[in-house]
PDB file of N, CA and C in Angstrom:
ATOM      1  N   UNK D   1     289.332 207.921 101.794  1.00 60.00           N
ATOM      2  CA  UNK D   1     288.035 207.243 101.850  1.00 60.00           C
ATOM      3  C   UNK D   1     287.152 207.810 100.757  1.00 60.00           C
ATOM      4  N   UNK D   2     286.342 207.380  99.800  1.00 80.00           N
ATOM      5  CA  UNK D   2     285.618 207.397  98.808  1.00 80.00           C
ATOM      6  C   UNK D   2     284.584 207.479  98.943  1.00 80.00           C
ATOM      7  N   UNK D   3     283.868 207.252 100.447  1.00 84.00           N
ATOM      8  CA  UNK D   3     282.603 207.174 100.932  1.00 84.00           C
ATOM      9  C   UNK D   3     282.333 207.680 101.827  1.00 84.00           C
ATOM     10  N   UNK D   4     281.495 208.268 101.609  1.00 90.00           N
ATOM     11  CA  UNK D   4     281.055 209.334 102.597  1.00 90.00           C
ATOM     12  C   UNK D   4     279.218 208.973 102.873  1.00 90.00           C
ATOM     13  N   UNK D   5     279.247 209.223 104.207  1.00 90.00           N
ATOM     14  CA  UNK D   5     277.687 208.405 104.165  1.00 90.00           C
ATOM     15  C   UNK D   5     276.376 209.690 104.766  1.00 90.00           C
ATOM     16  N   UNK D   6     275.587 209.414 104.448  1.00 90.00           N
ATOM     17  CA  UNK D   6     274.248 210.200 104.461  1.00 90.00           C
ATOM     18  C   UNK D   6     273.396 210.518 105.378  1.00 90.00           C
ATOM     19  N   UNK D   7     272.742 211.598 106.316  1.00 90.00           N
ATOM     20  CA  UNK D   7     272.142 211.208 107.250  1.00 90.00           C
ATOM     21  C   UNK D   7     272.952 210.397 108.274  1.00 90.00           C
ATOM     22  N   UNK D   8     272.161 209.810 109.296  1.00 92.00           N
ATOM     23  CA  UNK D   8     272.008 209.575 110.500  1.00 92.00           C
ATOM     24  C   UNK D   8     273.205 207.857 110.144  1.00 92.00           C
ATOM     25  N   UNK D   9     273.825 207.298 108.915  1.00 94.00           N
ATOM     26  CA  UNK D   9     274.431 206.388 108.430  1.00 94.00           C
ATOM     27  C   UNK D   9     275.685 206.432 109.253  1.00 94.00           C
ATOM     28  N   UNK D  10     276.186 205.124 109.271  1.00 95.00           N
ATOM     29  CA  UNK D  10     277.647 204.911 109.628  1.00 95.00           C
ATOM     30  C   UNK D  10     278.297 203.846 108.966  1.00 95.00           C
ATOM     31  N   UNK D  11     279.697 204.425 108.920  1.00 94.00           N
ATOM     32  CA  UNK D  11     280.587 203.445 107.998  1.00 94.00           C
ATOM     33  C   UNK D  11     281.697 202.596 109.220  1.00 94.00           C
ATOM     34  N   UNK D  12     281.577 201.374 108.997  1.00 94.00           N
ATOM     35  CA  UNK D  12     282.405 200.379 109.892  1.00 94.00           C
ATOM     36  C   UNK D  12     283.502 199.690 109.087  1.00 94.00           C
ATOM     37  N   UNK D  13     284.428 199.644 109.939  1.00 92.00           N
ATOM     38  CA  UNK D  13     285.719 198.765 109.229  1.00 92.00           C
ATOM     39  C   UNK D  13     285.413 197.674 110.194  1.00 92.00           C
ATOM     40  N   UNK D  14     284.984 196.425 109.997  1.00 90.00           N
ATOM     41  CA  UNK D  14     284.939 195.296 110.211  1.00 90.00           C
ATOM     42  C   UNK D  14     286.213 194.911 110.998  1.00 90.00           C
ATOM     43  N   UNK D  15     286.225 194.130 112.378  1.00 83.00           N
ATOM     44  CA  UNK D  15     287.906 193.959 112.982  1.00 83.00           C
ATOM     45  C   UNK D  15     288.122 192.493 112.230  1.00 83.00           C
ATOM     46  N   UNK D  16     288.724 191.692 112.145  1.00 73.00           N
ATOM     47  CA  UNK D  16     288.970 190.479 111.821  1.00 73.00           C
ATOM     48  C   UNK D  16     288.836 189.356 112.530  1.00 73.00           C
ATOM     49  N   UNK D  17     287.951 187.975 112.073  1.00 61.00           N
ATOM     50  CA  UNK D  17     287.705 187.071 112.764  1.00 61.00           C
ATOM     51  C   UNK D  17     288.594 186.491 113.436  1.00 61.00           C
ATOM     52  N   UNK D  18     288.935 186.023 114.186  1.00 58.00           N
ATOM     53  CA  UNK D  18     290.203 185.065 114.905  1.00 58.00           C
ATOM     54  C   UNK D  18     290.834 184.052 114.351  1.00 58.00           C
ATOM     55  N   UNK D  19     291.505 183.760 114.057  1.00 61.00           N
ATOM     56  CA  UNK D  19     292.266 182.745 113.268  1.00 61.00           C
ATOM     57  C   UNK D  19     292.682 181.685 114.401  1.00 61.00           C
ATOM     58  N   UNK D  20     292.864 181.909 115.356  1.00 59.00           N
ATOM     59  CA  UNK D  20     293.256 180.721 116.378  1.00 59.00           C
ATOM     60  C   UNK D  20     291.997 181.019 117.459  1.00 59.00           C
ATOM     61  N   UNK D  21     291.778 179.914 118.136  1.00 63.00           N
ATOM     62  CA  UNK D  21     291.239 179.254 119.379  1.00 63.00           C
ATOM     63  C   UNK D  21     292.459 179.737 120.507  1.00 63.00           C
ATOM     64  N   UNK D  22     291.090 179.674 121.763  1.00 67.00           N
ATOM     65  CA  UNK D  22     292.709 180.228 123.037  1.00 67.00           C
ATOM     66  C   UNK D  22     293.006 179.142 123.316  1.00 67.00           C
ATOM     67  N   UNK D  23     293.289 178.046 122.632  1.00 70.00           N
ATOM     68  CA  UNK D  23     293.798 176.793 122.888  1.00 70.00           C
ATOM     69  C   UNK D  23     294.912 176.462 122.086  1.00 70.00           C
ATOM     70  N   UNK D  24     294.621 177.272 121.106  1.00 69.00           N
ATOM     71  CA  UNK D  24     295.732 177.303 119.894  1.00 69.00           C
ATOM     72  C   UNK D  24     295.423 176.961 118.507  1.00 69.00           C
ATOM     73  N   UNK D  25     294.073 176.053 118.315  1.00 73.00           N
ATOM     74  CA  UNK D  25     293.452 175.361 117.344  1.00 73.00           C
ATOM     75  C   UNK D  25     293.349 176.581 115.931  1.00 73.00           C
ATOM     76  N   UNK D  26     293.447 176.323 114.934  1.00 69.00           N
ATOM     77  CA  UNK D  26     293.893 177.401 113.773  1.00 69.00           C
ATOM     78  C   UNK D  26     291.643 177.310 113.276  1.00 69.00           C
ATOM     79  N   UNK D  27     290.777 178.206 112.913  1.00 65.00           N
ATOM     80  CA  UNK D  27     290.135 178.000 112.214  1.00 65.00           C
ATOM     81  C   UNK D  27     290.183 178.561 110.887  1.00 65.00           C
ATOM     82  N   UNK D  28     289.499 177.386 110.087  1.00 63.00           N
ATOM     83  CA  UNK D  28     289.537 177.926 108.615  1.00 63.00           C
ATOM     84  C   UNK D  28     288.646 178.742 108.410  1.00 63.00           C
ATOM     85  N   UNK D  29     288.790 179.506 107.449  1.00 57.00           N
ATOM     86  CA  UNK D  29     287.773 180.850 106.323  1.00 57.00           C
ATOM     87  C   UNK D  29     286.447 179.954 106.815  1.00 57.00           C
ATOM     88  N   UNK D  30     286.372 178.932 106.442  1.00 58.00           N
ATOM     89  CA  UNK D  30     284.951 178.452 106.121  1.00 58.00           C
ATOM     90  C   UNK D  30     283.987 178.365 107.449  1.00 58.00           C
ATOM     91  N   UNK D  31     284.847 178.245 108.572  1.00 53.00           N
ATOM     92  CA  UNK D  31     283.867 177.733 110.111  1.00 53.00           C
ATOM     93  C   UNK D  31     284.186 179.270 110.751  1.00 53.00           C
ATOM     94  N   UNK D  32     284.450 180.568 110.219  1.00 54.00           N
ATOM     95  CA  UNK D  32     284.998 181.614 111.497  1.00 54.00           C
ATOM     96  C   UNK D  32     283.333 182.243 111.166  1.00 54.00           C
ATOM     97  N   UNK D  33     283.484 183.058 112.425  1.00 58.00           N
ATOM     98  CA  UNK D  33     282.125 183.672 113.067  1.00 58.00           C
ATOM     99  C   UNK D  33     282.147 185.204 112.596  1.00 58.00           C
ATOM    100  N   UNK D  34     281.009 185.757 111.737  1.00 61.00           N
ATOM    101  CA  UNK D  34     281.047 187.132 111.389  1.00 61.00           C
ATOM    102  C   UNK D  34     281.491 187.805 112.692  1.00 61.00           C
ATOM    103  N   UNK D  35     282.639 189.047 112.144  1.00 57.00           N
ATOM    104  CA  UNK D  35     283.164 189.545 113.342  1.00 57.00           C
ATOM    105  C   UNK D  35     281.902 190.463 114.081  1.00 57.00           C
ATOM    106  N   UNK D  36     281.725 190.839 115.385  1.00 83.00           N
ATOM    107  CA  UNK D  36     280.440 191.552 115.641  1.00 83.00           C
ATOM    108  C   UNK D  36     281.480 192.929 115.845  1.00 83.00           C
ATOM    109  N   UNK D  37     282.809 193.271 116.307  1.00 90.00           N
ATOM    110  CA  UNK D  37     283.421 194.432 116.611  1.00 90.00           C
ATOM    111  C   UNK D  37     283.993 195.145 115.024  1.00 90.00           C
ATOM    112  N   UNK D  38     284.493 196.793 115.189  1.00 92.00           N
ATOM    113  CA  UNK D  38     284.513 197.000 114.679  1.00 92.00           C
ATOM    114  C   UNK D  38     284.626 198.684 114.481  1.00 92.00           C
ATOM    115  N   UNK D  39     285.232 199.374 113.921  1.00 94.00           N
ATOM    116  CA  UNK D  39     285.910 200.503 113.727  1.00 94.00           C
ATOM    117  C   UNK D  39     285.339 201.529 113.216  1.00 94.00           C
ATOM    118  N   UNK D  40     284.606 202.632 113.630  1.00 95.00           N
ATOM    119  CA  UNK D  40     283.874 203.919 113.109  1.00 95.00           C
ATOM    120  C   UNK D  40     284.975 204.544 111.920  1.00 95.00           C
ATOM    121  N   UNK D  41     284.301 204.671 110.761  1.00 95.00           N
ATOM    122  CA  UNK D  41     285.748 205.222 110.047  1.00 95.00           C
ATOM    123  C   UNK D  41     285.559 206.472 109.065  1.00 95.00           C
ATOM    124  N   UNK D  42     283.426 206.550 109.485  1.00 94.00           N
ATOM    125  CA  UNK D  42     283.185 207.658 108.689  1.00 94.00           C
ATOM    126  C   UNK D  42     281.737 207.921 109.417  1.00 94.00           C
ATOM    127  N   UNK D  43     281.229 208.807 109.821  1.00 95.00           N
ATOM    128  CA  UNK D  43     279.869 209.394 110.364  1.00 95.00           C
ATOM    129  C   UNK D  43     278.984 210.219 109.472  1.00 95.00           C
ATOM    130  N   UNK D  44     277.877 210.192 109.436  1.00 93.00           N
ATOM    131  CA  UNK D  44     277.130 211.059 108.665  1.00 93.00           C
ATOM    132  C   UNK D  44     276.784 212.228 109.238  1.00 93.00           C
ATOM    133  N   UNK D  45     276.089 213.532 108.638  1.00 91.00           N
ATOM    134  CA  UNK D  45     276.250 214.408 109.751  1.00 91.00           C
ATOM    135  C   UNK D  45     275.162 214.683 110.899  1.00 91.00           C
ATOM    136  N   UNK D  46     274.147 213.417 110.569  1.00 89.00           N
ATOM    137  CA  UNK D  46     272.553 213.731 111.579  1.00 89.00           C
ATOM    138  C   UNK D  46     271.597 213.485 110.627  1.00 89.00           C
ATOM    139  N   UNK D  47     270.890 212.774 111.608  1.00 88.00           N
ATOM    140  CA  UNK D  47     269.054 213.162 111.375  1.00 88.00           C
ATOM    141  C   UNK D  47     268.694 213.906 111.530  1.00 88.00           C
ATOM    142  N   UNK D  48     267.576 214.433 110.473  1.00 87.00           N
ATOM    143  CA  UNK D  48     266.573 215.268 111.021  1.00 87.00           C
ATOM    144  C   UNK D  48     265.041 215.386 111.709  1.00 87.00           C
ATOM    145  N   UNK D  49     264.816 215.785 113.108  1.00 86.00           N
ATOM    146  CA  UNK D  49     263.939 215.207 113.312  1.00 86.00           C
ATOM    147  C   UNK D  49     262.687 215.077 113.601  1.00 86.00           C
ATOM    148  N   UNK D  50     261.522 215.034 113.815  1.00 89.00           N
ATOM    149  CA  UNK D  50     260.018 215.598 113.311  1.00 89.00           C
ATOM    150  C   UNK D  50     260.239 217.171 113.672  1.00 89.00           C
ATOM    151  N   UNK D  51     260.754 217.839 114.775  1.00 91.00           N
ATOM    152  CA  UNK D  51     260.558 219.386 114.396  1.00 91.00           C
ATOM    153  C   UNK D  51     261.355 219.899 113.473  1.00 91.00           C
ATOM    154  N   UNK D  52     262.209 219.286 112.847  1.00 88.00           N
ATOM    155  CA  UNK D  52     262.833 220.122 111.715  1.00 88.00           C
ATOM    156  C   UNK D  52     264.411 219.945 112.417  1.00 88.00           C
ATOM    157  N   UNK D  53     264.789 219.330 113.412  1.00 90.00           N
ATOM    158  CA  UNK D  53     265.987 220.038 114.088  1.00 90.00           C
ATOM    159  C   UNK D  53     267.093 219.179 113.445  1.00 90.00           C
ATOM    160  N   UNK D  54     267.863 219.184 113.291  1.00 89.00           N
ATOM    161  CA  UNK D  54     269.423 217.948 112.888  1.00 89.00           C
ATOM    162  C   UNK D  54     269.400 217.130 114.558  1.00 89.00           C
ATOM    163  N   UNK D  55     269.713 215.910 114.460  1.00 88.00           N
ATOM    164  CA  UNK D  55     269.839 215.294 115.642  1.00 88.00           C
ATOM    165  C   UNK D  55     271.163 214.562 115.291  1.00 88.00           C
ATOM    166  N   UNK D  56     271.755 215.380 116.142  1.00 88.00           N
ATOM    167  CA  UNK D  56     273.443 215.076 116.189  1.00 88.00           C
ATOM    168  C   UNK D  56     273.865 213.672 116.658  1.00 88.00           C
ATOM    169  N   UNK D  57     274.838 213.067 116.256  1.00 91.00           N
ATOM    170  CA  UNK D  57     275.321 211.684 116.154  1.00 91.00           C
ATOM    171  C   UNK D  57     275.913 211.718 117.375  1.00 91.00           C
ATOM    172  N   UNK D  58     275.609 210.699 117.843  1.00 92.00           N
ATOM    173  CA  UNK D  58     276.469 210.231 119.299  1.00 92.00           C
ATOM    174  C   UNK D  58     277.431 209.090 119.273  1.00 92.00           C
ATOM    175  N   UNK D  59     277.934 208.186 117.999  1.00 94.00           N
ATOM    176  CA  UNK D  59     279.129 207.874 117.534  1.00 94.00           C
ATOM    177  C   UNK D  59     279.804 208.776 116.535  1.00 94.00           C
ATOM    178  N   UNK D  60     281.186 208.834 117.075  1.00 93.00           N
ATOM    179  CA  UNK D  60     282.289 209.527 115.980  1.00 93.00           C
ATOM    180  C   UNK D  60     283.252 208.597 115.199  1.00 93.00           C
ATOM    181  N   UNK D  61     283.795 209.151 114.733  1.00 94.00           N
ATOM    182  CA  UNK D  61     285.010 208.514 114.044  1.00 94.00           C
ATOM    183  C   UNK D  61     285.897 207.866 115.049  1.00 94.00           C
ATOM    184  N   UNK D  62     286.416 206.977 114.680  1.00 94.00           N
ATOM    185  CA  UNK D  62     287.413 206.312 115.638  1.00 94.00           C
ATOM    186  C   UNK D  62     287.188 205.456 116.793  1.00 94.00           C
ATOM    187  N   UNK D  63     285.673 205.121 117.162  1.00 95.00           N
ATOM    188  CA  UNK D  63     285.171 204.687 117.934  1.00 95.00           C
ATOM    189  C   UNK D  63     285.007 203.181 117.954  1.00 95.00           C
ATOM    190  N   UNK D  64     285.562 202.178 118.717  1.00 95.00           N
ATOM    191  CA  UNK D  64     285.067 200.884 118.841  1.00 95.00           C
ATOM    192  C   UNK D  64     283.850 200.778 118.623  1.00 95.00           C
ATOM    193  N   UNK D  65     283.008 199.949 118.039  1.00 94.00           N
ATOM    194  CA  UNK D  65     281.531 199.339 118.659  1.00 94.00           C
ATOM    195  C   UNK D  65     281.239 197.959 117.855  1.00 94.00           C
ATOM    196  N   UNK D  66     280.246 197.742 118.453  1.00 92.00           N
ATOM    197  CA  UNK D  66     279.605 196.402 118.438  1.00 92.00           C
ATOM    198  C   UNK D  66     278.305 196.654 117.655  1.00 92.00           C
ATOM    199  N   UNK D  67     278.513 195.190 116.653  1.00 91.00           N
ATOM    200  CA  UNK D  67     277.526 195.835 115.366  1.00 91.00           C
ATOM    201  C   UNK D  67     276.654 194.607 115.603  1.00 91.00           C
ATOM    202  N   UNK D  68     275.385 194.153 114.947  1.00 88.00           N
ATOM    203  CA  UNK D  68     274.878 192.759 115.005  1.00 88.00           C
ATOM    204  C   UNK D  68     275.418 192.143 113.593  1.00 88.00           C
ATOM    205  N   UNK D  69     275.348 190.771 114.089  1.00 84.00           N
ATOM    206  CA  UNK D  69     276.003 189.888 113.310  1.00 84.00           C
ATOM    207  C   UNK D  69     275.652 190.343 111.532  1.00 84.00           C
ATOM    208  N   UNK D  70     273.974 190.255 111.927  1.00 83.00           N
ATOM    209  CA  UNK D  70     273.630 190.313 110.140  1.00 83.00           C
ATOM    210  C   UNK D  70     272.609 191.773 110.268  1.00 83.00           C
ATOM    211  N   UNK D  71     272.766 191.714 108.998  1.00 80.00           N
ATOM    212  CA  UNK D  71     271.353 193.465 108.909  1.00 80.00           C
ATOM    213  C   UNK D  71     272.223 194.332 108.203  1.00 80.00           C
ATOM    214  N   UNK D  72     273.737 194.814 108.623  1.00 86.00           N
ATOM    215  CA  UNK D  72     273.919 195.888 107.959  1.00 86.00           C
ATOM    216  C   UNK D  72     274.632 195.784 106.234  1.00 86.00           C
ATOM    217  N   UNK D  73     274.543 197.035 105.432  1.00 88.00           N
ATOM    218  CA  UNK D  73     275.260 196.237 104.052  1.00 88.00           C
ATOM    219  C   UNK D  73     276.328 196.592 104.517  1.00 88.00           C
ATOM    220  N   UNK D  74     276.651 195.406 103.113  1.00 91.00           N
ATOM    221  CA  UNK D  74     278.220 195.216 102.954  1.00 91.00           C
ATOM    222  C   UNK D  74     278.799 195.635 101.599  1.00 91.00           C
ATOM    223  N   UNK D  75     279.849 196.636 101.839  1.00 91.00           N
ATOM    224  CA  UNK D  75     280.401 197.058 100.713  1.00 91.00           C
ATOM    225  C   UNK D  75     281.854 196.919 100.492  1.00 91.00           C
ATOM    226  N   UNK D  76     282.650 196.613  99.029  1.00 91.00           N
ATOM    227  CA  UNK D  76     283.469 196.453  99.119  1.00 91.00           C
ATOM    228  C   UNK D  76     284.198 197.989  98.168  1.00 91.00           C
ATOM    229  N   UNK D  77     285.229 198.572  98.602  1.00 89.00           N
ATOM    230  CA  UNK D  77     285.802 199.111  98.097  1.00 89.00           C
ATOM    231  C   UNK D  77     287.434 199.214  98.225  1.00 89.00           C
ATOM    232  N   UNK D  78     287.889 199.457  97.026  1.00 88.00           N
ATOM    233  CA  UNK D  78     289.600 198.982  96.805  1.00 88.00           C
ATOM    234  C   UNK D  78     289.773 197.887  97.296  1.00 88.00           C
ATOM    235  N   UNK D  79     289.127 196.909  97.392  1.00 88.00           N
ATOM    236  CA  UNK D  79     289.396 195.823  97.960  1.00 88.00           C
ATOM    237  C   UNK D  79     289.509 195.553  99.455  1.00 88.00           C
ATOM    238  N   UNK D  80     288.995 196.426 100.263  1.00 89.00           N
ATOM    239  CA  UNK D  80     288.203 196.179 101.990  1.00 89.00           C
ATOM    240  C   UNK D  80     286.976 196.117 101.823  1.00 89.00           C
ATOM    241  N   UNK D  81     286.350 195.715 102.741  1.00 91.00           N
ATOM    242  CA  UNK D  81     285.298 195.199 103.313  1.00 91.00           C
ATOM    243  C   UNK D  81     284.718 195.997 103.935  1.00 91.00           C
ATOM    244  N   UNK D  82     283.399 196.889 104.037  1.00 92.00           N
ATOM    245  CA  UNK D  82     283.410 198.153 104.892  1.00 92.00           C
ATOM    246  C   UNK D  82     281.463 197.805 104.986  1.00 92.00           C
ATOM    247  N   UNK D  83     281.385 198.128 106.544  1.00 93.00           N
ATOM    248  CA  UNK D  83     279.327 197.817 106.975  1.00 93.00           C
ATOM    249  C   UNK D  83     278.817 199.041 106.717  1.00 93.00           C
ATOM    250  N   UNK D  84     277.781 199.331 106.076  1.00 94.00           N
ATOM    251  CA  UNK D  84     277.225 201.003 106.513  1.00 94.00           C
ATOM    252  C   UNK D  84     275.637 200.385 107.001  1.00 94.00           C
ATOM    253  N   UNK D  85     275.213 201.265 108.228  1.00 94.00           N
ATOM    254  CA  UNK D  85     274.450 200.838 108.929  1.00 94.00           C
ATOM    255  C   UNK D  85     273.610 202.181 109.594  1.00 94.00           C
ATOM    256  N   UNK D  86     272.536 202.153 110.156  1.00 93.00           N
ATOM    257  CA  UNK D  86     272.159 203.465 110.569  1.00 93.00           C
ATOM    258  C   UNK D  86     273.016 203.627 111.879  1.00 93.00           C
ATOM    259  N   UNK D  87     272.932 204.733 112.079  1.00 92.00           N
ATOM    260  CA  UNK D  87     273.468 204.838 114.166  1.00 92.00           C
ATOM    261  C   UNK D  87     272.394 203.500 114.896  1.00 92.00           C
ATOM    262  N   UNK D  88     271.637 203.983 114.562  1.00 91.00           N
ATOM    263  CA  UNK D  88     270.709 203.214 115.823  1.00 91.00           C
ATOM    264  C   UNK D  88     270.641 201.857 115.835  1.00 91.00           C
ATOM    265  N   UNK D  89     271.443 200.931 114.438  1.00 92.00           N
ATOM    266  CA  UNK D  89     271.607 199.468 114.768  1.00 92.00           C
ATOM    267  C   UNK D  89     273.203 199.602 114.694  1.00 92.00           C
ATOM    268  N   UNK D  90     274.273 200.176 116.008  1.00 93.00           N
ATOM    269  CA  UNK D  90     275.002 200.237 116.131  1.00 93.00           C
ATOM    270  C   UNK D  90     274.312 199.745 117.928  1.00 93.00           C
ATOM    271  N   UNK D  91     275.080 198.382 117.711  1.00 92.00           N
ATOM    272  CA  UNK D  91     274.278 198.147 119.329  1.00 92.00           C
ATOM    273  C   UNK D  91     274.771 198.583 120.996  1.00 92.00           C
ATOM    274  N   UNK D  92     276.615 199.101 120.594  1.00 93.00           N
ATOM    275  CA  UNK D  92     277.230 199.645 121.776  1.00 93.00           C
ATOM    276  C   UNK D  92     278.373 200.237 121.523  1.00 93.00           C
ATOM    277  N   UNK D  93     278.933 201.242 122.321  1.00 94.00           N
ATOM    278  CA  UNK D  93     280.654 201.398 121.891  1.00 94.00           C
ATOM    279  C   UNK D  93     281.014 200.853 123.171  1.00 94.00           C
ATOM    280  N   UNK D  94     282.232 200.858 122.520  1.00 92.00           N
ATOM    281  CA  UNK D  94     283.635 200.386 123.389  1.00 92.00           C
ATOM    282  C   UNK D  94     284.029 201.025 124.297  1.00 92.00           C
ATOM    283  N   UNK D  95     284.392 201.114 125.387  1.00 86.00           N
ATOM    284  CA  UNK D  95     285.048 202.438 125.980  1.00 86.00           C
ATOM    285  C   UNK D  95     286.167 201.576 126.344  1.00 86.00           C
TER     286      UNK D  95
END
């Protein structure tokens, strides 16, 4: 990984939109729905916070969660697709 993120930041691997309907119906590139799930694949190491203290991250690496559709950037490197977003518009994990 090439990126390493800053502060209170998180790096997401995007899961992939669905290509079929549970009916079976195939959708194209053009009609699929930004994926909202999605793969912790790099953490920053904390905020710091009005007293001076580091405020430790409560997502890690490896963690499912649920991102909102639009807001976070999008970066491409080697050719993936990767969100970096703060913790706090990380809207849930997975368990």
């Amino acid at each position: 990984m090439k990126l390493k993120p800053l502060r209170d930041r998180v790096i997401v691997e995007p899961s992939e939109g669905e290509e079929k309907t549970k009916s079976g119906i195939v959708i194209p590139d053009s009609a699929k729905e930004e994926p909202q799930e999605g793969k912790v694949i790099a953490v920053g190491p904390g905020a710091v916070g009005k007293d001076g203290k580091k405020v430790p991250m409560e997502v890690k690496v490896g963690d499912k969660v649920i991102v909102p559709k639009y807001g976070a950037s999008r970066v491409k490197v080697d050719g993936k697709e990767y969100l970096i977003m703060r913790e706090e518009e990380v809207l849930a994990v997975i368990a």
